[in-house]
């Protein structure tokens, strides 16, 4: 039965029974800590725009947009390796594991299927998140416009705005804020609808069959019907750990990530027990 307390207890027991499991998170945590340390000394595009520095070279813009994508892709696959290793440890099918397990997904014999499914999931979630980009852009645009209108030639606040500009600025800001909240209301349920894509994929590959990325995604959506809120509550149990990870440049991830992914695996197994086999079979999609 899927109860938050039982899932967390099983994950804790897994950690106790698997000494040294923190090793599998060593590489992802190191990469994350390094990137965060470098990022703290680099101005973002938003900061440069707000500071009035509009002389942004194309190469800087491209690198500022491309780097987060490549970093997200790399860390996503490294975390996928952690999850895959945790799955095999829980099923007791992992013969060798350690620090190198963080890159084990790259050596999977069906890595191309894993990569394609991973990218398909990210792409569809990106489409669901479009309003989350439009809203902040409107808010940022309103702030930048206000700065341009309110600052005089000497760079000091003039206190005067053109007629109707205050109304338009306020409208843009409020519309952007509204789109942000609507975007969150749309995006968050989809994140949890797609939550089991990786675990369904691993089960399919273990059975030597790959029904396709779309079929696996549809299977995850069906499997999570009635369980999205429970999965959300389970994630809330780790919110303190995630905040601590931000404050410590993810160094706590050595403990947290194996703990969290073990909880996800046990939650997936609990949902499977409560659902009919037909609902989890990608071939029925």
XYZ file of N, CA and C in Angstrom:
855
model
N 0.845 -1.198 0.000
C 0.000 0.000 0.000
C 0.880 1.248 0.000
N 0.464 2.246 -0.804
C 1.233 3.475 -0.919
C 0.904 4.400 0.249
N 1.760 4.420 1.253
C 1.685 5.419 2.315
C 3.046 6.085 2.412
N 3.042 7.382 2.650
C 4.289 8.139 2.664
C 5.251 7.597 3.719
N 4.724 7.289 4.908
C 5.586 6.821 5.995
C 6.242 5.483 5.651
N 5.481 4.574 5.027
C 6.056 3.267 4.687
C 7.123 3.401 3.600
N 6.900 4.299 2.639
C 7.876 4.509 1.569
C 9.172 5.070 2.139
N 9.050 6.085 2.977
C 10.237 6.708 3.579
C 10.978 5.699 4.459
N 10.233 4.887 5.219
C 10.864 3.886 6.084
C 11.644 2.861 5.253
N 11.067 2.410 4.144
C 11.770 1.461 3.279
C 13.048 2.078 2.709
N 12.971 3.350 2.314
C 14.148 4.026 1.774
C 15.249 4.137 2.828
N 14.855 4.438 4.053
C 15.836 4.517 5.141
C 16.460 3.160 5.417
N 15.656 2.101 5.390
C 16.184 0.748 5.578
C 17.156 0.382 4.468
N 16.850 0.809 3.250
C 17.744 0.550 2.124
C 19.111 1.193 2.355
N 19.116 2.426 2.845
C 20.376 3.111 3.110
C 21.182 2.388 4.180
N 20.481 1.919 5.220
C 21.178 1.222 6.293
C 21.754 -0.113 5.820
N 21.048 -0.769 4.914
C 21.497 -2.080 4.429
C 22.519 -1.971 3.305
N 22.777 -0.742 2.822
C 23.693 -0.559 1.686
C 24.772 0.438 2.070
N 25.719 0.023 2.903
C 26.781 0.944 3.310
C 27.617 1.390 2.113
N 27.977 2.665 2.104
C 28.785 3.196 1.007
C 27.983 3.579 -0.214
N 26.643 3.569 -0.100
C 25.811 3.873 -1.265
C 26.003 5.319 -1.724
N 26.514 6.169 -0.836
C 26.741 7.573 -1.198
C 27.710 7.722 -2.354
N 28.531 6.708 -2.586
C 29.534 6.787 -3.652
C 28.911 7.018 -5.018
N 27.718 6.480 -5.247
C 27.127 6.582 -6.575
C 26.698 8.008 -6.903
N 26.617 8.871 -5.882
C 26.231 10.269 -6.110
C 27.429 11.198 -6.129
N 28.630 10.658 -5.996
C 29.817 11.495 -5.850
C 30.072 12.359 -7.087
N 30.033 11.768 -8.272
C 30.310 12.517 -9.498
C 29.242 13.579 -9.769
N 27.936 13.242 -9.720
C 26.923 14.291 -9.924
C 27.020 15.432 -8.929
N 27.299 15.117 -7.667
C 27.412 16.165 -6.651
C 28.623 17.043 -6.928
N 29.732 16.444 -7.331
C 30.931 17.228 -7.649
C 30.662 18.161 -8.831
N 30.033 17.642 -9.875
C 29.722 18.461 -11.052
C 28.798 19.609 -10.668
N 27.760 19.310 -9.892
C 26.807 20.332 -9.473
C 27.472 21.406 -8.623
N 28.311 20.998 -7.664
C 28.992 21.958 -6.798
C 29.935 22.845 -7.598
N 30.660 22.253 -8.539
C 31.600 23.020 -9.361
C 30.870 24.064 -10.205
N 29.777 23.647 -10.850
C 29.026 24.568 -11.704
C 28.409 25.692 -10.882
N 27.891 25.373 -9.706
C 27.302 26.412 -8.865
C 28.357 27.412 -8.406
N 29.539 26.934 -8.077
C 30.611 27.842 -7.667
C 31.026 28.760 -8.807
N 31.097 28.222 -10.010
C 31.459 29.034 -11.178
C 30.352 30.027 -11.493
N 29.106 29.597 -11.375
C 27.971 30.448 -11.728
C 27.841 31.654 -10.810
N 28.276 31.530 -9.562
C 28.154 32.646 -8.622
C 29.018 33.835 -9.034
N 30.050 33.595 -9.839
C 30.942 34.675 -10.261
C 30.624 35.165 -11.662
N 29.511 34.712 -12.247
C 29.163 35.069 -13.617
C 27.822 35.788 -13.628
N 27.780 36.967 -14.257
C 26.544 37.708 -14.356
C 25.596 37.040 -15.339
N 24.322 37.026 -14.994
C 23.325 36.481 -15.902
C 22.889 37.553 -16.906
N 22.193 37.103 -17.956
C 21.682 38.047 -18.942
C 20.718 39.030 -18.285
N 19.872 38.524 -17.384
C 18.904 39.382 -16.713
C 19.604 40.497 -15.929
N 20.670 40.144 -15.235
C 21.410 41.141 -14.455
C 22.037 42.181 -15.354
N 22.555 41.744 -16.497
C 23.169 42.684 -17.429
C 22.134 43.629 -18.035
N 20.936 43.088 -18.335
C 19.880 43.929 -18.894
C 19.429 44.964 -17.874
N 19.221 44.510 -16.635
C 18.769 45.434 -15.590
C 19.827 46.477 -15.263
N 21.086 46.133 -15.449
C 22.160 47.087 -15.166
C 22.325 48.098 -16.291
N 21.611 47.872 -17.410
C 21.704 48.807 -18.523
C 22.768 48.463 -19.533
N 23.455 47.352 -19.360
C 24.496 46.932 -20.294
C 23.844 46.179 -21.449
N 23.528 46.899 -22.531
C 22.835 46.289 -23.665
C 23.815 45.811 -24.733
N 25.092 46.053 -24.521
C 26.098 45.630 -25.497
C 26.455 44.164 -25.251
N 25.510 43.283 -25.549
C 25.694 41.857 -25.330
C 26.073 41.193 -26.639
N 27.226 40.572 -26.683
C 27.676 39.908 -27.894
C 26.877 38.637 -28.128
N 26.723 38.285 -29.405
C 25.968 37.091 -29.769
C 26.575 35.845 -29.153
N 27.909 35.779 -29.107
C 28.572 34.602 -28.540
C 28.230 34.443 -27.066
N 28.122 35.584 -26.352
C 27.773 35.512 -24.927
C 26.331 35.045 -24.750
N 25.435 35.564 -25.606
C 24.038 35.151 -25.519
C 23.890 33.661 -25.792
N 24.583 33.163 -26.821
C 24.495 31.753 -27.167
C 25.049 30.880 -26.051
N 26.206 31.281 -25.506
C 26.801 30.482 -24.434
C 25.941 30.500 -23.181
N 25.292 31.632 -22.914
C 24.446 31.743 -21.732
C 23.208 30.870 -21.843
N 22.736 30.648 -23.076
C 21.565 29.792 -23.271
C 21.960 28.336 -23.467
N 23.095 28.100 -24.142
C 23.509 26.734 -24.455
C 24.064 26.017 -23.234
N 24.794 26.732 -22.395
C 25.415 26.095 -21.235
C 24.388 25.476 -20.291
N 23.310 26.210 -19.914
C 22.309 25.563 -19.036
C 21.701 24.317 -19.667
N 21.505 24.327 -20.990
C 20.933 23.158 -21.659
C 21.869 21.960 -21.558
N 23.152 22.185 -21.878
C 24.113 21.087 -21.840
C 24.336 20.606 -20.409
N 24.378 21.548 -19.466
C 24.547 21.175 -18.062
C 23.342 20.376 -17.577
N 22.144 20.822 -17.966
C 20.936 20.098 -17.570
C 20.898 18.702 -18.170
N 21.346 18.575 -19.417
C 21.381 17.267 -20.067
C 22.361 16.337 -19.355
N 23.551 16.845 -19.045
C 24.565 16.030 -18.378
C 24.108 15.601 -16.992
N 23.644 16.554 -16.181
C 23.234 16.208 -14.815
C 22.003 15.298 -14.834
N 21.119 15.512 -15.809
C 19.948 14.645 -15.919
C 20.348 13.202 -16.163
N 21.314 12.983 -17.042
C 21.768 11.623 -17.336
C 22.559 11.035 -16.163
N 23.327 11.869 -15.465
C 24.041 11.384 -14.285
C 23.056 10.946 -13.195
N 22.008 11.721 -13.013
C 20.990 11.352 -12.016
C 20.197 10.133 -12.477
N 20.052 9.990 -13.782
C 19.408 8.790 -14.312
C 20.250 7.559 -13.984
N 21.567 7.732 -14.001
C 22.468 6.639 -13.617
C 22.286 6.271 -12.152
N 22.123 7.290 -11.293
C 21.885 7.022 -9.873
C 20.601 6.214 -9.710
N 19.549 6.665 -10.394
C 18.257 5.978 -10.290
C 18.360 4.540 -10.783
N 19.036 4.335 -11.905
C 19.175 2.984 -12.458
C 19.960 2.078 -11.504
N 21.003 2.634 -10.895
C 21.793 1.854 -9.934
C 20.962 1.501 -8.712
N 20.170 2.463 -8.223
C 19.297 2.207 -7.079
C 18.292 1.103 -7.408
N 17.720 1.147 -8.599
C 16.776 0.108 -9.028
C 17.428 -1.266 -8.968
N 18.653 -1.368 -9.487
C 19.337 -2.664 -9.517
C 19.750 -3.110 -8.123
N 20.100 -2.156 -7.259
C 20.453 -2.521 -5.889
C 19.234 -3.041 -5.133
N 18.095 -2.388 -5.325
C 16.872 -2.829 -4.648
C 16.436 -4.193 -5.173
N 16.598 -4.410 -6.468
C 16.248 -5.710 -7.057
C 17.360 -6.746 -6.886
N 18.484 -6.278 -6.319
C 19.648 -7.141 -6.081
C 20.189 -7.737 -7.384
N 20.226 -6.899 -8.418
C 20.795 -7.322 -9.701
C 22.064 -6.563 -10.046
N 22.484 -5.648 -9.180
C 23.715 -4.888 -9.421
C 24.908 -5.688 -8.903
N 25.751 -6.139 -9.832
C 26.906 -6.948 -9.438
C 28.047 -6.074 -8.948
N 28.295 -4.966 -9.651
C 29.367 -4.050 -9.275
C 28.811 -2.629 -9.251
N 29.136 -1.905 -8.219
C 28.694 -0.530 -8.143
C 29.676 0.265 -7.290
N 29.694 1.557 -7.501
C 30.601 2.431 -6.771
C 30.563 3.803 -7.403
N 31.672 4.532 -7.335
C 31.729 5.885 -7.883
C 31.394 5.883 -9.367
N 31.895 4.884 -10.089
C 31.670 4.807 -11.530
C 30.235 4.546 -11.923
N 29.389 4.184 -10.962
C 27.978 3.930 -11.271
C 27.268 5.186 -11.749
N 27.838 6.352 -11.434
C 27.221 7.615 -11.837
C 27.253 7.821 -13.347
N 28.081 7.052 -14.054
C 28.132 7.154 -15.519
C 27.703 5.843 -16.173
N 27.114 4.960 -15.385
C 26.775 3.633 -15.898
C 25.725 3.683 -16.994
N 24.873 4.689 -16.976
C 23.813 4.764 -17.965
C 24.384 4.914 -19.371
N 25.575 5.544 -19.470
C 26.202 5.755 -20.779
C 26.688 4.432 -21.380
N 26.854 3.434 -20.545
C 27.322 2.123 -21.015
C 26.180 1.129 -21.187
N 24.964 1.590 -20.976
C 23.812 0.694 -21.127
C 23.716 0.246 -22.587
N 23.484 -1.040 -22.837
C 23.421 -1.536 -24.226
C 22.315 -0.892 -25.050
N 21.303 -0.326 -24.388
C 20.225 0.337 -25.112
C 20.167 1.819 -24.745
N 21.341 2.403 -24.650
C 21.443 3.808 -24.247
C 20.671 4.728 -25.196
N 20.665 4.409 -26.488
C 19.975 5.280 -27.444
C 18.477 5.359 -27.135
N 17.882 4.247 -26.690
C 16.471 4.276 -26.312
C 16.266 5.102 -25.040
N 17.197 4.967 -24.110
C 17.120 5.742 -22.861
C 17.239 7.228 -23.158
N 18.210 7.588 -23.992
C 18.424 8.994 -24.325
C 17.224 9.576 -25.057
N 16.685 8.834 -26.008
C 15.543 9.337 -26.779
C 14.325 9.541 -25.881
N 14.066 8.595 -24.992
C 12.927 8.716 -24.084
C 13.134 9.869 -23.110
N 14.355 10.003 -22.612
C 14.701 11.096 -21.700
C 14.469 12.448 -22.374
N 14.931 12.597 -23.627
C 14.767 13.861 -24.345
C 13.303 14.113 -24.693
N 12.569 13.044 -25.040
C 11.144 13.199 -25.351
C 10.382 13.706 -24.130
N 10.685 13.148 -22.971
C 10.030 13.605 -21.742
C 10.352 15.076 -21.481
N 11.626 15.441 -21.609
C 12.024 16.826 -21.376
C 11.347 17.765 -22.362
N 11.218 17.330 -23.620
C 10.605 18.181 -24.643
C 9.135 18.437 -24.330
N 8.399 17.389 -23.988
C 6.979 17.569 -23.684
C 6.777 18.403 -22.418
N 7.636 18.200 -21.429
C 7.533 19.032 -20.229
C 7.865 20.489 -20.547
N 8.789 20.701 -21.483
C 9.099 22.071 -21.909
C 7.870 22.725 -22.531
N 7.151 21.979 -23.372
C 5.942 22.529 -23.983
C 4.907 22.880 -22.916
N 4.780 22.027 -21.899
C 3.836 22.305 -20.819
C 4.263 23.522 -19.991
N 5.543 23.875 -20.055
C 6.064 24.948 -19.192
C 6.178 26.292 -19.900
N 5.669 26.416 -21.127
C 5.871 27.642 -21.903
C 5.363 28.889 -21.181
N 4.207 28.765 -20.521
C 3.679 29.929 -19.792
C 4.608 30.365 -18.669
N 5.393 29.424 -18.146
C 6.340 29.772 -17.080
C 7.477 30.641 -17.618
N 7.670 30.642 -18.924
C 8.675 31.515 -19.532
C 8.054 32.847 -19.943
N 6.817 32.801 -20.465
C 6.157 34.024 -20.923
C 5.883 34.964 -19.752
N 5.377 34.410 -18.646
C 5.052 35.238 -17.489
C 6.245 36.028 -16.956
N 7.354 35.353 -16.598
C 8.521 36.092 -16.106
C 9.075 37.082 -17.127
N 8.995 36.767 -18.424
C 9.474 37.697 -19.446
C 8.647 38.977 -19.447
N 7.329 38.845 -19.284
C 6.487 40.038 -19.194
C 6.817 40.858 -17.952
N 7.032 40.165 -16.842
C 7.391 40.870 -15.602
C 8.722 41.585 -15.771
N 9.710 40.873 -16.321
C 11.027 41.479 -16.535
C 10.935 42.641 -17.510
N 10.150 42.457 -18.592
C 9.989 43.537 -19.561
C 9.368 44.768 -18.943
N 8.403 44.569 -18.048
C 7.771 45.703 -17.374
C 8.768 46.445 -16.502
N 9.615 45.695 -15.808
C 10.621 46.314 -14.930
C 11.639 47.101 -15.748
N 12.110 46.488 -16.845
C 13.092 47.166 -17.701
C 12.483 48.418 -18.317
N 11.245 48.306 -18.783
C 10.560 49.458 -19.377
C 10.394 50.571 -18.360
N 10.025 50.187 -17.130
C 9.881 51.193 -16.068
C 11.207 51.912 -15.818
N 12.300 51.139 -15.767
C 13.618 51.751 -15.568
C 13.952 52.729 -16.685
N 13.672 52.348 -17.925
C 13.989 53.208 -19.061
C 13.166 54.487 -19.048
N 11.897 54.374 -18.613
C 11.025 55.544 -18.589
C 11.295 56.455 -17.395
N 11.613 55.849 -16.252
C 11.729 56.612 -15.003
C 13.093 57.268 -14.827
N 14.120 56.735 -15.470
C 15.448 57.301 -15.299
C 15.669 58.460 -16.264
N 16.190 59.523 -15.746
C 16.486 60.676 -16.580
C 17.785 60.511 -17.342
N 18.172 61.544 -18.061
C 19.395 61.487 -18.859
C 20.626 61.327 -17.982
N 20.562 61.815 -16.733
C 21.693 61.699 -15.819
C 21.713 60.371 -15.077
N 20.745 59.472 -15.396
C 20.710 58.163 -14.742
C 20.025 58.187 -13.400
N 19.450 59.329 -13.006
C 18.762 59.451 -11.734
C 17.254 59.312 -11.936
N 16.575 58.861 -10.882
C 15.128 58.683 -10.951
C 14.456 60.035 -11.093
N 13.689 60.209 -12.183
C 13.079 61.507 -12.455
C 11.742 61.688 -11.746
N 11.071 60.583 -11.431
C 9.776 60.674 -10.760
C 8.636 60.989 -11.695
N 8.908 61.087 -12.996
C 7.862 61.402 -13.967
C 7.784 60.300 -15.016
N 6.547 59.941 -15.374
C 6.311 58.921 -16.393
C 5.372 59.477 -17.450
N 5.527 59.070 -18.694
C 4.607 59.519 -19.749
C 3.181 59.116 -19.421
N 2.179 59.827 -19.973
C 0.762 59.499 -19.717
C 0.439 58.049 -20.111
N -0.384 57.423 -19.306
C -0.858 56.039 -19.523
C 0.236 54.973 -19.372
N 1.492 55.383 -19.217
C 2.561 54.391 -19.131
C 2.477 53.590 -17.832
N 2.073 54.248 -16.739
C 1.968 53.547 -15.468
C 0.910 52.451 -15.551
N -0.199 52.748 -16.231
C -1.254 51.749 -16.404
C -0.744 50.562 -17.209
N -0.026 50.839 -18.295
C 0.489 49.771 -19.138
C 1.556 48.950 -18.413
N 2.390 49.620 -17.635
C 3.415 48.923 -16.866
C 2.771 47.997 -15.837
N 1.781 48.530 -15.136
C 1.088 47.722 -14.119
C 0.361 46.557 -14.768
N -0.280 46.822 -15.912
C -1.002 45.760 -16.620
C -0.046 44.660 -17.068
N 1.100 45.039 -17.635
C 2.074 44.050 -18.075
C 2.595 43.218 -16.922
N 2.851 43.887 -15.796
C 3.358 43.180 -14.621
C 2.318 42.197 -14.089
N 1.052 42.633 -13.979
C -0.002 41.774 -13.435
C -0.324 40.611 -14.374
N -0.327 40.884 -15.687
C -0.565 39.808 -16.655
C 0.555 38.772 -16.569
N 1.789 39.260 -16.471
C 2.923 38.348 -16.332
C 2.832 37.518 -15.070
N 2.414 38.151 -13.978
C 2.269 37.437 -12.710
C 1.155 36.397 -12.813
N 0.056 36.774 -13.469
C -1.043 35.827 -13.640
C -0.642 34.635 -14.489
N 0.083 34.895 -15.589
C 0.550 33.806 -16.451
C 1.507 32.886 -15.707
N 2.289 33.464 -14.802
C 3.219 32.660 -14.015
C 2.463 31.667 -13.136
N 1.419 32.131 -12.464
C 0.649 31.239 -11.590
C -0.144 30.216 -12.397
N -0.709 30.650 -13.524
C -1.436 29.709 -14.385
C -0.464 28.662 -14.938
N 0.732 29.111 -15.315
C 1.739 28.181 -15.812
C 2.127 27.143 -14.777
N 2.267 27.570 -13.532
C 2.580 26.623 -12.459
C 1.449 25.619 -12.268
N 0.201 26.109 -12.342
C -0.955 25.231 -12.169
C -1.032 24.191 -13.287
N -0.539 24.527 -14.463
C -0.549 23.589 -15.591
C 0.655 22.657 -15.530
N 1.801 23.228 -15.203
C 3.066 22.483 -15.311
C 3.249 21.440 -14.216
N 2.991 21.799 -12.975
C 3.272 20.897 -11.849
C 2.534 19.566 -11.967
N 1.228 19.541 -12.288
C 0.567 18.233 -12.454
C 1.196 17.386 -13.562
N 1.693 18.037 -14.611
C 2.314 17.288 -15.698
C 3.649 16.673 -15.264
N 4.369 17.383 -14.419
C 5.627 16.830 -13.890
C 5.364 15.509 -13.193
N 4.294 15.452 -12.415
C 3.983 14.230 -11.674
C 3.296 13.190 -12.553
N 2.640 13.619 -13.608
C 2.086 12.654 -14.554
C 3.197 11.910 -15.284
N 4.332 12.569 -15.475
C 5.478 11.975 -16.173
C 6.481 11.346 -15.197
N 6.143 11.289 -13.927
C 7.122 10.925 -12.892
C 7.678 9.518 -13.034
N 6.907 8.589 -13.606
C 7.344 7.192 -13.653
C 7.932 6.785 -15.005
N 8.180 7.741 -15.883
C 8.687 7.416 -17.220
C 9.972 6.598 -17.146
N 10.928 7.042 -16.340
C 12.224 6.357 -16.280
C 12.104 4.943 -15.724
N 11.293 4.783 -14.694
C 11.170 3.462 -14.070
C 10.404 2.488 -14.966
N 9.402 2.975 -15.666
C 8.716 2.126 -16.645
C 9.677 1.757 -17.771
N 10.491 2.713 -18.185
C 11.493 2.457 -19.225
C 12.466 1.373 -18.788
N 12.977 1.469 -17.566
C 13.931 0.464 -17.074
C 13.286 -0.920 -17.028
N 12.033 -0.990 -16.596
C 11.334 -2.276 -16.567
C 11.178 -2.839 -17.975
N 10.851 -1.972 -18.920
C 10.676 -2.421 -20.304
C 11.983 -2.958 -20.876
N 13.078 -2.245 -20.635
C 14.369 -2.680 -21.164
C 14.843 -3.959 -20.484
N 14.520 -4.086 -19.198
C 14.877 -5.306 -18.481
C 14.173 -6.524 -19.083
N 12.965 -6.303 -19.597
C 12.207 -7.373 -20.239
C 12.518 -7.472 -21.728
N 13.559 -6.740 -22.152
C 14.051 -6.763 -23.531
C 12.975 -6.334 -24.529
N 12.277 -5.277 -24.171
C 11.320 -4.720 -25.124
C 11.278 -3.203 -24.924
N 11.140 -2.505 -26.030
C 11.067 -1.047 -25.976
C 9.886 -0.607 -26.832
N 8.774 -0.258 -26.207
C 7.562 0.075 -26.957
C 7.585 1.464 -27.576
N 8.604 2.259 -27.281
C 8.679 3.614 -27.793
C 8.468 4.645 -26.703
N 9.051 5.833 -26.909
C 8.996 6.878 -25.891
C 7.562 7.320 -25.607
N 6.757 7.503 -26.654
C 5.386 7.984 -26.452
C 4.547 6.968 -25.681
N 4.739 5.684 -25.972
C 3.991 4.653 -25.256
C 4.366 4.639 -23.782
N 5.638 4.806 -23.485
C 6.093 4.831 -22.089
C 5.546 6.054 -21.367
N 5.543 7.186 -22.049
C 4.999 8.409 -21.449
C 3.512 8.247 -21.160
N 2.780 7.649 -22.103
C 1.345 7.413 -21.870
C 1.136 6.444 -20.704
N 2.002 5.443 -20.591
C 1.898 4.501 -19.479
C 2.107 5.202 -18.142
N 3.055 6.135 -18.104
C 3.307 6.890 -16.877
C 2.094 7.742 -16.516
N 1.477 8.361 -17.514
C 0.311 9.198 -17.246
C -0.836 8.366 -16.674
N -1.035 7.167 -17.226
C -2.102 6.297 -16.710
C -1.770 5.802 -15.311
N -0.513 5.439 -15.120
C -0.111 4.891 -13.830
C -0.265 5.914 -12.707
N -0.033 7.187 -13.028
C -0.054 8.220 -11.998
C -1.438 8.808 -11.735
N -2.444 8.349 -12.455
C -3.795 8.832 -12.174
C -4.198 8.452 -10.751
N -4.519 9.453 -9.972
C -4.886 9.217 -8.585
C -3.706 9.190 -7.634
N -2.475 9.338 -8.164
C -1.284 9.257 -7.311
C -0.394 10.496 -7.404
N -0.762 11.443 -8.243
C 0.101 12.619 -8.416
C 0.244 13.395 -7.107
N -0.858 13.561 -6.388
C -0.773 14.326 -5.133
C 0.056 13.578 -4.091
N -0.090 12.246 -4.034
C 0.712 11.470 -3.085
C 2.200 11.588 -3.411
N 2.522 11.550 -4.700
C 3.924 11.704 -5.093
C 4.427 13.101 -4.736
N 3.562 14.089 -4.883
C 3.908 15.461 -4.515
C 4.184 15.558 -3.012
N 3.327 14.939 -2.219
C 3.520 14.946 -0.758
C 4.812 14.226 -0.395
N 5.123 13.136 -1.100
C 6.375 12.433 -0.854
C 7.568 13.349 -1.116
N 7.500 14.120 -2.198
C 8.579 15.069 -2.498
C 8.691 16.137 -1.413
N 7.539 16.527 -0.855
C 7.572 17.536 0.212
C 8.342 17.027 1.434
N 8.370 15.724 1.640
C 9.133 15.166 2.759
C 10.621 15.438 2.606
N 11.042 15.703 1.375
C 12.458 15.943 1.106
C 12.776 17.420 0.877
N 11.779 18.292 1.009
C 11.990 19.696 0.680
C 13.078 20.326 1.549
N 13.122 19.931 2.825
C 14.167 20.455 3.704
C 15.547 20.048 3.239
N 15.681 18.794 2.805
C 16.957 18.315 2.272
C 17.343 19.068 1.009
N 16.364 19.340 0.135
C 16.654 20.047 -1.110
C 17.111 21.480 -0.835
N 16.468 22.134 0.121
C 16.882 23.495 0.491
C 18.289 23.481 1.061
N 18.562 22.482 1.915
C 19.900 22.358 2.483
C 20.928 22.113 1.385
N 20.518 21.381 0.352
C 21.415 21.139 -0.770
C 21.781 22.421 -1.498
N 20.800 23.322 -1.644
C 21.069 24.615 -2.285
C 22.064 25.417 -1.463
N 21.903 25.391 -0.158
C 22.772 26.171 0.736
C 24.185 25.597 0.818
N 24.327 24.304 0.535
C 25.642 23.645 0.655
C 26.227 23.275 -0.701
N 25.747 23.937 -1.778
C 26.221 23.626 -3.134
C 26.040 22.133 -3.457
N 24.944 21.557 -2.976
C 24.545 20.179 -3.259
C 25.449 19.132 -2.604
N 26.291 19.521 -1.668
C 27.159 18.537 -1.015
C 26.353 17.517 -0.211
N 25.203 17.935 0.299
C 24.347 16.997 1.026
C 23.735 15.953 0.093
N 23.871 16.183 -1.211
C 23.338 15.238 -2.180
C 23.973 13.862 -2.095
N 25.164 13.787 -1.515
C 25.803 12.476 -1.330
C 24.896 11.538 -0.540
N 24.171 12.091 0.402
C 23.226 11.298 1.193
C 21.810 11.381 0.634
N 21.419 12.598 0.205
C 20.029 12.836 -0.158
C 19.616 12.118 -1.435
N 20.462 12.148 -2.476
C 20.038 11.585 -3.756
C 19.798 10.076 -3.697
N 20.688 9.278 -3.105
C 20.346 7.848 -2.964
C 19.083 7.636 -2.129
N 18.913 8.429 -1.101
C 17.734 8.357 -0.236
C 16.469 8.683 -1.028
N 16.509 9.781 -1.765
C 15.341 10.231 -2.520
C 14.977 9.252 -3.634
N 15.987 8.784 -4.378
C 15.685 7.881 -5.493
C 15.235 6.506 -4.996
N 15.724 6.086 -3.856
C 15.213 4.832 -3.267
C 13.737 4.995 -2.920
N 13.367 6.149 -2.374
C 11.958 6.407 -2.055
C 11.113 6.397 -3.329
N 11.645 6.941 -4.409
C 10.908 6.939 -5.675
C 10.687 5.521 -6.197
N 11.696 4.690 -6.081
C 11.572 3.305 -6.556
C 10.532 2.561 -5.734
N 10.577 2.713 -4.422
C 9.605 2.030 -3.569
C 8.192 2.562 -3.803
N 8.062 3.857 -4.086
C 6.751 4.417 -4.402
C 6.224 3.821 -5.707
N 7.089 3.688 -6.680
C 6.708 3.081 -7.965
C 6.238 1.647 -7.771
N 6.968 0.891 -6.972
C 6.572 -0.497 -6.711
C 5.234 -0.573 -5.981
N 5.010 0.363 -5.057
C 3.746 0.376 -4.318
C 2.578 0.702 -5.237
N 2.786 1.640 -6.160
C 1.718 1.997 -7.103
C 1.414 0.816 -8.010
N 2.465 0.133 -8.467
C 2.255 -1.026 -9.333
C 1.396 -2.085 -8.653
N 1.601 -2.283 -7.367
C 0.832 -3.290 -6.640
C -0.640 -2.917 -6.538
N -0.917 -1.621 -6.564
C -2.299 -1.163 -6.429
C -2.999 -0.989 -7.773
N -2.233 -1.054 -8.843
C -2.801 -0.903 -10.181
C -2.873 -2.265 -10.861
N -3.731 -2.382 -11.833
C -3.801 -3.625 -12.602
C -2.622 -3.704 -13.539
N -2.131 -4.903 -13.864
C -1.010 -5.035 -14.793
C -1.269 -4.377 -16.135
N -2.519 -4.377 -16.569
C -2.850 -3.798 -17.862
C -2.526 -2.317 -17.909
N -2.684 -1.662 -16.770
C -2.487 -0.217 -16.737
C -1.037 0.176 -16.823
N -0.127 -0.754 -16.581
C 1.295 -0.425 -16.581
C 2.033 -1.020 -17.754
N 1.340 -1.693 -18.650
C 1.984 -2.354 -19.782
C 2.081 -1.384 -20.961
N 3.293 -0.922 -21.331
C 3.430 0.026 -22.426
C 2.865 -0.502 -23.745
N 2.789 -1.825 -23.929
C 2.310 -2.379 -25.194
C 0.827 -2.114 -25.408
N 0.123 -1.799 -24.292
C -1.310 -1.556 -24.422
C -1.613 -0.124 -24.800
N -0.550 0.705 -24.943
C -0.767 2.119 -25.251
C -1.231 2.286 -26.692
